[in-house]
Coordinates of C-alpha atoms in Angstrom, one line a residue:
Chain A
M130 CA 89.4 60.3 126.7
S131 CA 86.5 61.4 124.6
D132 CA 87.7 65.0 124.3
V133 CA 90.9 64.2 122.4
L134 CA 91.4 66.9 119.9
L135 CA 94.6 65.8 118.1
E136 CA 95.7 62.3 117.9
L137 CA 98.9 61.2 116.2
D138 CA 99.4 57.5 115.8
D139 CA 102.8 56.0 114.7
V140 CA 103.7 59.1 112.6
T141 CA 106.9 58.9 110.6
V142 CA 108.3 61.7 108.5
A143 CA 111.2 61.1 106.1
Y144 CA 113.4 63.4 104.1
G145 CA 114.5 61.1 101.4
K146 CA 116.1 58.1 103.2
V147 CA 116.6 59.9 106.5
Q148 CA 113.7 59.5 109.0
A149 CA 113.5 62.8 110.9
V150 CA 110.5 61.5 112.9
R151 CA 110.0 57.8 113.7
G152 CA 106.8 56.3 115.0
V153 CA 105.6 59.1 117.1
S154 CA 102.2 58.9 118.9
L155 CA 100.7 61.6 121.0
A156 CA 97.4 63.1 121.9
V157 CA 96.3 66.6 122.8
R158 CA 93.0 67.1 124.6
A159 CA 90.8 70.2 124.4
G160 CA 92.1 73.0 126.5
E161 CA 95.3 71.3 127.3
I162 CA 98.9 72.4 126.9
V163 CA 101.2 69.7 125.6
T164 CA 104.9 70.3 125.1
V165 CA 107.4 68.4 123.0
I166 CA 111.0 69.1 124.2
G167 CA 114.3 67.9 123.0
A168 CA 117.6 69.0 121.5
N169 CA 118.1 70.8 118.2
G170 CA 117.5 68.4 115.4
A171 CA 115.4 65.9 117.5
G172 CA 112.6 66.2 114.9
K173 CA 110.2 68.5 116.9
S174 CA 109.7 71.1 114.2
T175 CA 109.4 68.3 111.6
L176 CA 106.6 66.8 113.7
L177 CA 104.7 70.1 113.8
N178 CA 105.1 70.8 110.1
A179 CA 103.9 67.3 109.2
T180 CA 100.9 67.7 111.5
M181 CA 100.1 70.9 109.7
G182 CA 100.3 69.1 106.4
A183 CA 103.3 71.1 105.2
L184 CA 105.4 67.9 105.0
P185 CA 104.2 64.4 103.8
A186 CA 104.0 61.9 106.7
A187 CA 103.2 58.3 107.1
G188 CA 100.9 57.1 110.0
A189 CA 97.5 58.2 111.2
A190 CA 96.5 61.7 112.2
R191 CA 93.1 62.7 113.4
F192 CA 91.9 66.1 114.4
A193 CA 88.5 67.0 115.9
G194 CA 87.2 63.7 114.6
A195 CA 88.4 64.2 111.0
D196 CA 91.1 62.1 109.3
L197 CA 93.8 64.5 108.2
A198 CA 95.4 62.1 105.7
R199 CA 93.9 63.7 102.5
L200 CA 93.7 67.3 103.8
G201 CA 96.1 70.0 102.7
V202 CA 97.4 72.8 104.9
E203 CA 94.5 75.1 104.0
D204 CA 91.9 72.5 104.9
R205 CA 93.5 71.8 108.2
V206 CA 93.4 75.6 109.0
A207 CA 89.7 75.5 108.2
L208 CA 89.2 72.7 110.8
G209 CA 90.8 74.7 113.5
L210 CA 94.4 73.6 113.4
C211 CA 97.0 76.4 113.3
L212 CA 100.8 76.5 113.3
V213 CA 103.0 79.4 114.3
P214 CA 106.2 78.3 112.6
E215 CA 109.7 78.9 113.9
R216 CA 110.4 81.4 111.2
R217 CA 107.0 83.1 111.9
E218 CA 106.3 83.5 108.1
L219 CA 104.7 86.9 108.4
F220 CA 103.8 89.1 105.5
S221 CA 106.8 91.4 106.1
T222 CA 105.9 94.2 103.6
M223 CA 102.3 94.4 104.8
T224 CA 101.0 96.3 107.8
V225 CA 100.4 94.7 111.2
E226 CA 96.6 95.1 110.7
D227 CA 96.7 93.5 107.2
N228 CA 98.7 90.5 108.7
L229 CA 96.0 90.1 111.3
V230 CA 93.1 90.5 108.9
L231 CA 94.6 87.9 106.7
G232 CA 94.9 85.6 109.7
G233 CA 91.1 85.6 109.6
F234 CA 90.9 84.8 105.9
R235 CA 88.6 81.8 106.4
V236 CA 86.5 83.4 109.1
P237 CA 83.2 85.3 108.2
R238 CA 83.8 89.1 108.0
A239 CA 81.9 90.2 111.1
E240 CA 83.4 87.5 113.2
S241 CA 86.8 88.4 112.0
R242 CA 86.3 92.0 113.1
R243 CA 85.2 90.9 116.5
I244 CA 88.3 88.6 116.9
L245 CA 90.5 91.4 115.7
A246 CA 89.3 93.6 118.6
E247 CA 90.0 90.7 121.0
V248 CA 93.5 90.2 119.6
Y249 CA 94.2 94.0 120.1
E250 CA 92.9 93.6 123.6
R251 CA 95.4 90.8 124.3
F252 CA 98.3 92.4 122.5
P253 CA 98.0 96.2 123.0
R254 CA 101.4 96.6 121.4
L255 CA 99.9 95.4 118.1
R256 CA 97.2 98.0 118.2
E257 CA 99.8 100.7 118.7
R258 CA 101.7 99.4 115.7
R259 CA 98.8 98.5 113.5
D260 CA 99.9 100.7 110.5
Q261 CA 103.6 99.7 110.7
T262 CA 104.9 97.1 108.3
A263 CA 105.5 93.7 109.9
G264 CA 109.1 93.5 108.7
T265 CA 110.1 96.6 110.8
M266 CA 109.1 95.2 114.1
S267 CA 111.4 93.7 116.8
G268 CA 111.7 89.9 117.3
G269 CA 109.3 89.9 120.3
E270 CA 106.7 92.0 118.5
R271 CA 106.9 89.7 115.5
Q272 CA 106.3 86.7 117.7
M273 CA 103.3 88.5 119.2
L274 CA 102.0 89.3 115.7
A275 CA 102.5 85.7 114.6
M276 CA 100.5 84.5 117.6
G277 CA 97.9 87.2 117.0
R278 CA 97.6 86.2 113.3
A279 CA 97.2 82.6 114.3
L280 CA 94.4 83.4 116.8
M281 CA 92.5 85.3 114.1
S282 CA 91.7 81.9 112.5
R283 CA 89.8 80.8 115.7
P284 CA 92.0 77.8 116.2
K285 CA 91.0 74.9 118.4
L286 CA 94.6 73.8 118.6
L287 CA 97.5 76.2 118.3
M288 CA 100.9 74.7 117.5
L289 CA 103.8 76.9 118.6
D290 CA 107.2 76.2 117.2
E291 CA 110.0 77.6 119.4
P292 CA 108.1 80.8 120.4
S293 CA 110.9 81.9 122.6
L294 CA 113.7 81.4 120.1
G295 CA 116.0 84.4 119.9
L296 CA 114.0 86.6 122.3
A297 CA 115.3 88.4 125.3
P298 CA 114.5 86.7 128.7
R299 CA 112.0 89.4 129.7
I300 CA 110.1 88.9 126.4
V301 CA 110.2 85.1 126.8
A302 CA 108.5 85.6 130.2
D303 CA 105.8 87.7 128.4
I304 CA 105.3 85.0 125.8
F305 CA 104.9 82.2 128.3
R306 CA 102.4 84.4 130.3
I307 CA 100.4 84.8 127.1
I308 CA 100.5 81.1 126.5
A309 CA 99.1 80.5 130.0
D310 CA 96.4 83.1 129.3
L311 CA 95.4 81.5 126.1
R312 CA 94.7 78.2 127.8
A313 CA 92.2 80.0 129.9
T314 CA 90.3 80.8 126.8
G315 CA 89.9 77.1 125.9
V316 CA 92.5 76.9 123.1
A317 CA 94.6 73.8 123.3
I318 CA 98.3 74.3 122.7
L319 CA 101.0 72.0 121.3
L320 CA 104.3 73.7 122.3
V321 CA 107.7 72.8 120.9
E322 CA 110.5 74.3 122.8
Q323 CA 114.2 74.0 123.4
N324 CA 113.7 76.1 126.6
A325 CA 112.6 72.9 128.4
R326 CA 112.4 74.5 131.9
A327 CA 109.8 77.1 130.8
A328 CA 107.9 74.7 128.6
L329 CA 107.6 72.1 131.4
A330 CA 106.4 74.7 133.8
A331 CA 103.7 75.8 131.4
A332 CA 102.5 72.4 130.1
D333 CA 100.2 69.7 131.4
H334 CA 101.7 66.9 129.5
A335 CA 105.2 66.6 128.0
H336 CA 107.0 64.4 125.5
V337 CA 110.8 64.2 125.1
M338 CA 112.1 63.6 121.7
E339 CA 115.6 62.4 120.8
L340 CA 116.8 61.5 117.3
G341 CA 113.2 61.5 115.9
E342 CA 111.7 59.3 118.6
V343 CA 109.7 60.0 121.7
I344 CA 111.9 58.6 124.6
A345 CA 109.8 59.8 127.5
S346 CA 106.2 60.9 128.1
G347 CA 104.1 61.9 131.1
P348 CA 102.7 64.7 133.1
A349 CA 104.9 67.8 132.7
A350 CA 105.4 68.1 136.5
D351 CA 106.7 64.5 136.7
L352 CA 109.1 64.9 133.8
A353 CA 110.4 68.1 135.4
R354 CA 111.5 66.0 138.4
D355 CA 112.8 63.1 136.4
E356 CA 116.6 62.7 137.1
R357 CA 117.6 61.8 133.5
I358 CA 115.5 64.6 131.9
V359 CA 116.8 67.1 134.4
Q360 CA 120.4 66.2 133.6
S361 CA 119.9 66.1 129.8
Y362 CA 117.6 69.0 129.2
L363 CA 117.3 71.2 132.2
G364 CA 120.9 71.3 133.4
I365 CA 122.1 73.8 130.8
H366 CA 119.5 76.5 131.4
Chain B
M124 CA 113.3 117.1 63.5
D125 CA 111.3 119.9 65.0
G126 CA 109.4 120.2 68.2
T127 CA 106.1 119.2 66.6
I128 CA 107.4 115.9 65.4
L129 CA 108.9 115.3 68.8
L130 CA 105.5 115.9 70.4
F131 CA 103.9 113.5 68.0
L132 CA 106.4 110.9 68.7
L133 CA 106.0 111.4 72.5
Q134 CA 102.2 111.2 72.2
D135 CA 102.5 108.0 70.2
G136 CA 105.0 106.6 72.6
I137 CA 102.8 107.3 75.6
T138 CA 99.8 105.7 74.0
N139 CA 101.7 102.5 73.3
G140 CA 103.4 102.8 76.7
A141 CA 100.0 102.9 78.4
I142 CA 99.2 99.5 76.9
Y143 CA 102.6 98.1 77.8
A144 CA 102.0 99.3 81.3
L145 CA 98.8 97.1 81.5
L146 CA 100.8 94.2 80.2
G147 CA 103.7 94.7 82.5
I148 CA 101.5 95.0 85.5
A149 CA 99.7 91.7 84.6
L150 CA 103.1 90.0 84.2
V151 CA 104.4 91.2 87.5
L152 CA 101.1 90.2 89.2
V153 CA 101.2 86.6 87.8
F154 CA 104.9 86.2 88.6
A155 CA 104.7 87.5 92.1
V156 CA 101.8 85.3 93.0
T157 CA 102.6 82.1 91.1
R158 CA 106.3 82.4 90.1
V159 CA 105.1 81.9 86.5
I160 CA 106.9 84.0 83.9
F161 CA 103.8 84.3 81.8
I162 CA 104.9 84.6 78.2
P163 CA 101.4 83.9 76.8
Q164 CA 100.1 87.2 78.2
G165 CA 100.5 88.6 74.7
E166 CA 98.1 85.9 73.4
F167 CA 95.4 87.3 75.6
V168 CA 96.0 90.7 74.0
A169 CA 95.8 89.3 70.5
F170 CA 92.8 87.1 71.2
G171 CA 91.1 90.1 72.9
A172 CA 91.8 92.3 70.0
L173 CA 90.6 89.7 67.4
T174 CA 87.5 88.9 69.5
Y175 CA 86.6 92.6 69.7
A176 CA 87.3 93.2 66.0
L177 CA 85.2 90.2 64.9
L178 CA 82.3 91.3 67.2
E179 CA 82.5 94.8 65.8
S180 CA 82.3 93.5 62.2
G181 CA 79.2 91.4 63.1
R182 CA 80.9 88.0 63.1
L183 CA 81.0 85.2 65.7
P184 CA 84.5 85.1 67.2
G185 CA 86.3 81.8 67.4
T186 CA 86.9 82.6 71.0
V187 CA 83.6 80.9 71.7
W188 CA 84.9 77.5 70.6
L189 CA 88.3 78.1 72.2
L190 CA 86.6 78.8 75.5
V191 CA 84.3 75.8 75.4
G192 CA 87.3 73.6 74.4
F193 CA 89.4 75.0 77.3
G194 CA 86.5 74.3 79.6
V195 CA 86.2 70.7 78.6
A196 CA 90.0 70.2 79.0
A197 CA 90.0 71.8 82.4
F198 CA 87.1 69.6 83.5
V199 CA 89.1 66.5 82.6
F200 CA 92.0 67.9 84.7
D201 CA 89.6 68.6 87.6
L202 CA 88.4 65.0 87.4
V203 CA 91.9 63.7 87.6
A204 CA 92.7 66.1 90.6
L205 CA 89.4 65.0 92.3
R206 CA 90.3 61.4 91.9
R207 CA 93.4 62.1 94.0
S208 CA 91.8 64.2 96.7
G209 CA 88.4 62.4 96.8
F210 CA 85.1 63.0 95.0
T211 CA 82.4 64.9 96.8
P212 CA 79.2 66.1 95.2
A213 CA 80.0 69.7 96.1
R214 CA 83.5 69.6 94.5
L215 CA 82.2 67.9 91.4
T216 CA 79.4 70.5 91.0
S217 CA 81.7 73.5 91.5
A218 CA 84.1 72.1 88.9
A219 CA 81.3 71.5 86.5
I220 CA 79.9 75.1 86.9
V221 CA 83.3 76.7 86.5
D222 CA 84.5 74.5 83.6
L223 CA 81.4 73.7 81.7
V224 CA 78.4 75.9 82.7
I225 CA 80.0 79.3 82.7
P226 CA 81.9 78.9 79.4
G227 CA 78.8 77.3 77.9
L228 CA 76.6 80.2 78.9
L229 CA 79.1 82.8 77.7
A230 CA 79.4 81.0 74.4
A231 CA 75.6 80.7 74.0
A232 CA 75.2 84.4 74.9
T233 CA 77.8 85.4 72.3
W234 CA 76.3 83.2 69.7
S235 CA 72.9 84.8 70.1
I236 CA 74.2 88.4 70.4
A237 CA 76.9 88.4 67.6
G238 CA 75.7 90.1 64.5
M239 CA 73.0 92.1 66.2
G240 CA 75.2 95.3 66.1
L241 CA 74.7 96.2 69.7
G242 CA 77.5 98.7 69.7
N243 CA 81.0 98.8 71.1
V244 CA 80.2 99.0 74.8
V245 CA 78.4 95.6 74.6
H246 CA 81.2 94.2 72.5
F247 CA 83.8 95.6 74.9
A248 CA 82.1 93.9 77.9
L249 CA 81.5 90.6 76.0
T250 CA 85.2 90.5 74.9
V251 CA 86.4 90.9 78.5
A252 CA 83.8 88.3 79.6
L253 CA 85.0 85.8 77.0
I254 CA 88.7 86.2 77.5
T255 CA 88.8 86.4 81.4
P256 CA 87.8 82.8 82.0
L257 CA 90.6 81.6 79.7
G258 CA 93.1 82.7 82.4
P259 CA 91.9 80.5 85.2
L260 CA 91.2 77.6 82.8
L261 CA 94.7 77.9 81.4
Y262 CA 96.1 77.9 85.0
K263 CA 94.1 74.8 85.8
I264 CA 95.4 72.9 82.7
A265 CA 99.0 74.1 82.4
Y266 CA 100.2 75.4 85.7
R267 CA 98.2 74.1 88.7
P268 CA 99.4 70.5 88.3
I269 CA 103.1 71.8 88.5
A270 CA 102.5 74.7 91.0
D271 CA 105.4 73.6 93.2
A272 CA 107.9 73.2 90.4
S273 CA 110.9 75.5 90.0
V274 CA 110.7 78.8 88.2
L275 CA 112.7 77.3 85.3
T276 CA 110.2 74.4 84.9
L277 CA 107.3 76.9 85.0
L278 CA 109.0 79.1 82.4
I279 CA 109.4 76.1 80.1
A280 CA 105.7 75.3 80.6
S281 CA 105.0 79.0 79.6
V282 CA 107.0 78.6 76.4
G283 CA 104.9 75.5 75.6
V284 CA 101.6 77.3 76.4
H285 CA 102.7 80.2 74.2
L286 CA 103.4 77.9 71.2
A287 CA 100.2 76.0 71.8
L288 CA 98.1 79.2 72.0
V289 CA 99.6 80.7 68.8
G290 CA 98.7 77.4 67.0
L291 CA 95.2 77.5 68.5
G292 CA 94.9 81.2 67.5
L293 CA 95.6 80.2 63.9
V294 CA 92.9 77.5 64.0
F295 CA 90.2 79.6 65.7
F296 CA 90.9 83.0 64.2
G297 CA 92.5 82.2 60.9
A298 CA 95.6 83.8 59.3
E299 CA 93.8 87.0 58.3
G300 CA 94.7 90.3 60.1
L301 CA 91.9 92.3 61.6
R302 CA 91.5 95.9 62.7
A303 CA 88.6 97.2 64.7
P304 CA 87.0 100.6 64.1
A305 CA 88.0 103.4 66.5
V306 CA 85.7 104.1 69.4
S307 CA 84.9 107.4 67.7
D308 CA 86.1 109.5 64.8
L309 CA 86.3 112.6 67.0
M310 CA 89.6 114.4 67.1
L311 CA 90.8 117.2 69.4
T312 CA 93.4 119.7 68.3
V313 CA 95.7 120.7 71.2
G314 CA 98.2 123.3 69.8
P315 CA 100.0 121.5 67.1
L316 CA 98.9 118.0 68.3
I317 CA 95.9 116.1 67.0
V318 CA 94.6 113.9 69.8
T319 CA 92.3 111.1 68.6
A320 CA 89.4 109.8 70.7
Q321 CA 91.0 106.4 70.6
S322 CA 94.2 107.6 72.3
I323 CA 92.1 109.4 74.9
A324 CA 90.2 106.1 75.4
V325 CA 93.6 104.4 75.9
Y326 CA 94.7 106.9 78.6
V327 CA 91.4 106.9 80.4
V328 CA 90.9 103.1 80.4
T329 CA 94.5 102.4 81.4
A330 CA 94.2 104.9 84.3
I331 CA 91.0 103.4 85.5
A332 CA 92.3 99.9 85.3
I333 CA 95.5 100.8 87.2
L334 CA 93.4 102.6 89.8
A335 CA 91.0 99.7 90.1
L336 CA 93.8 97.2 90.5
W337 CA 95.4 99.5 93.2
L338 CA 92.1 99.7 95.1
F339 CA 91.7 95.9 94.8
F340 CA 95.1 95.2 96.2
E341 CA 95.0 97.8 99.0
R342 CA 91.4 97.6 100.1
T343 CA 89.9 94.1 99.5
L344 CA 90.5 90.9 101.4
W345 CA 91.1 89.0 98.2
G346 CA 93.6 91.6 97.0
K347 CA 95.4 91.4 100.2
A348 CA 95.4 87.6 100.0
L349 CA 97.1 87.9 96.6
R350 CA 99.7 90.2 98.0
A351 CA 100.2 87.9 101.0
T352 CA 100.8 85.0 98.7
A353 CA 103.3 87.0 96.7
V354 CA 105.2 88.1 99.9
N355 CA 105.2 84.7 101.7
G356 CA 103.6 81.7 100.0
L357 CA 104.0 79.4 103.1
G358 CA 102.6 82.1 105.4
A359 CA 99.6 82.5 103.1
R360 CA 98.9 78.8 103.2
L361 CA 99.2 78.8 107.0
V362 CA 96.3 81.3 107.2
G363 CA 94.2 79.2 104.9
I364 CA 94.7 81.0 101.5
R365 CA 94.8 78.2 98.9
T366 CA 97.6 78.2 96.3
A367 CA 95.0 77.3 93.7
F368 CA 92.7 80.2 94.8
S369 CA 95.5 82.8 94.4
G370 CA 96.7 81.3 91.1
T371 CA 93.2 81.3 89.7
L372 CA 92.5 84.9 90.8
A373 CA 95.9 86.1 89.4
F374 CA 95.3 84.4 86.1
A375 CA 91.8 85.8 85.9
L376 CA 93.1 89.3 86.5
A377 CA 95.9 88.9 84.0
A378 CA 93.5 87.6 81.3
S379 CA 91.0 90.5 81.9
V380 CA 93.8 93.0 81.7
G381 CA 95.1 91.3 78.5
A382 CA 91.6 91.5 77.0
L383 CA 91.4 95.2 77.9
S384 CA 94.8 95.9 76.3
G385 CA 93.7 94.0 73.2
I386 CA 90.5 96.0 72.8
L387 CA 92.4 99.2 73.2
V388 CA 95.1 98.3 70.7
A389 CA 92.7 96.7 68.1
P390 CA 91.7 100.0 66.4
M391 CA 95.3 101.3 66.3
T392 CA 97.1 98.5 64.4
T393 CA 96.3 95.4 62.5
I394 CA 96.3 92.3 64.7
Y395 CA 97.1 88.8 63.6
Y396 CA 96.8 85.6 65.6
D397 CA 100.5 85.8 66.4
T398 CA 100.9 89.5 67.0
G399 CA 100.6 89.1 70.7
F400 CA 104.0 87.8 71.3
L401 CA 105.9 90.9 70.3
I402 CA 103.4 93.2 72.2
G403 CA 103.8 90.9 75.2
L404 CA 107.5 91.0 75.1
K405 CA 107.5 94.8 75.3
G406 CA 105.3 94.6 78.4
F407 CA 107.9 92.1 79.6
V408 CA 110.7 94.6 79.1
A409 CA 108.8 97.0 81.4
A410 CA 108.2 94.3 83.9
I411 CA 111.9 93.4 84.0
I412 CA 112.8 97.0 84.6
G413 CA 110.3 96.9 87.4
G414 CA 112.2 93.9 88.7
L415 CA 109.2 91.5 88.2
A416 CA 108.3 92.7 91.6
S417 CA 107.2 96.3 91.7
H418 CA 103.9 97.5 90.3
P419 CA 104.6 101.2 90.8
L420 CA 107.9 101.0 88.9
T421 CA 106.5 99.0 86.1
A422 CA 104.0 101.6 84.9
P423 CA 106.6 104.4 84.3
A424 CA 109.0 101.9 82.9
A425 CA 106.3 100.9 80.3
L426 CA 105.8 104.5 79.4
A427 CA 109.6 104.8 78.8
V428 CA 109.5 101.6 76.7
G429 CA 106.7 103.1 74.5
T430 CA 108.5 106.4 74.1
V431 CA 111.8 104.8 73.2
E432 CA 110.0 102.6 70.7
S433 CA 108.3 105.5 69.0
L434 CA 111.6 107.6 68.9
A435 CA 113.5 104.6 67.6
A436 CA 110.8 104.1 64.9
F437 CA 111.4 107.6 63.7
F438 CA 115.2 107.7 63.8
A439 CA 116.0 104.1 62.9
S440 CA 112.9 102.2 62.0
D441 CA 114.8 99.1 61.0
M442 CA 116.4 98.9 64.4
K443 CA 113.2 99.7 66.3
E444 CA 112.8 96.3 68.1
I445 CA 116.5 96.0 68.7
V446 CA 116.6 99.3 70.4
V447 CA 113.6 98.5 72.6
F448 CA 114.9 95.1 73.7
S449 CA 118.3 96.5 74.3
L450 CA 116.7 98.6 77.1
I451 CA 116.9 95.4 79.2
L452 CA 120.7 95.2 79.1
P453 CA 121.6 98.2 81.2
V454 CA 118.9 97.3 83.7
L455 CA 120.2 93.7 84.0
V456 CA 123.8 94.9 84.4
W457 CA 122.7 97.4 87.1
R458 CA 120.6 94.8 88.9
S459 CA 123.3 92.2 88.9
L460 CA 125.8 94.7 90.3
T461 CA 123.5 96.1 93.0
A462 CA 121.0 93.3 93.9
T463 CA 121.8 90.9 96.7
H464 CA 121.6 87.3 95.7
V465 CA 118.0 86.2 96.0
E466 CA 117.5 82.6 96.9
E467 CA 114.7 80.8 95.2
E468 CA 112.0 79.8 97.7
D469 CA 111.7 76.1 97.7

């Protein structure tokens, strides 16, 4: 397991006295898709935000060989860690192109221009709308813009928080197709989803969270057949 | 009152309004990026004016000692911050360059140049160069350690910074009022109006400054990064734009715009160490009318403030300030009636 990219060891995140995440350990290897599924409020988003450095956490976190403990959000971005948050956090009054260009803020200018062309290649819709302001786009387009902006930073690991939330089923299928495509480019993905069926189908490894703790882990295909998981998380969809 | 007087008043108002526009834009910029309501902006104006006036009269401005003092204080703050995040040679060197070397070099340059009578262009540039670093140093000392605090806490800090700077102004510039010579004694006669070279300089420099700021925000990556921070602070951090980077840049711009306003105003009125507050407040009225959010709205609002001020000075000179500050009332009423409740970002 020499190619482990992200390693979380016994991570705990507390809001005051409430522990939203308790003793979670997981690893993501280069080029792998790992998903964390679980009900609303299980602590999945909290885990991602803490990994990004947006929330203080206890426990050890290593990324690409570096200890994350003392690094802020911006330094983690520079290392190649990138979060697409549930609320997207786009620059709504700025154009699509400006949003993308800012995604490459830490990348050398020439490199940024090259990646921008790649992102437009991957999301032709964004090229069409390059001069439109981000706030005027549809939910699916905004998700694509958020993913495009994240790719501009040349991430080694992309963390996606509920990328399918609030999107029409056809768009959700698009998003998961893009996630599968991204893996082919060598980007590792840590995917948090309530849409467990789609997430397990896309992922290599999966963890199930309940009330802040990981209650089951394993290859995604195995979990998708697990009786208990199927009943609790796949039955509804 | 006849038409000629009205024209005079309008001209006077627009000249003052142009300076308030610069102030208002700086206030909007700082607030949008850092959520700081920057009351001490007026002090940059006063210090800029006094620095320029002193250089023009061949004396060494106290700004030199102020700058070095701020640099040393900021370096101490940097050492404390580094102790928390970990010392590295690179970080220590960059802190030393920004806090000690640059202010030191600027002070030495000023010390050697002052009194040589190199002319107003050199003094103009030197004044901007001396005042601009005060912005980032002040940010480092007073605001960066509490960058995540509420708007109210930041406002209270601003009041404290304002009082401290007025006190420092008295120490470093003295109680004496100063006035700089005009850029030129030339006057143009346009119909009944006499247009001084100074007021033309005010229009031209203000227009250039506003255009330059616009280009900066629309065309450059750093400018876009500042806008991004203003639109969505978390989003900006997620693409790797440091809060401290945006704050430093915003304060540097605000200080340089303040210095510019000070240089422009110095030949038009006598400036004392504490004059900045009142000038700054009028820029603030313009910024409030612009909703502390809109640059395009702030500039015409500032021209309106200047015009109202000059008309009020003619019709009711005792009530001048009251009339100007009363302009805020209808705007606030209108805003509270129309605006949807804006939740403070936490």
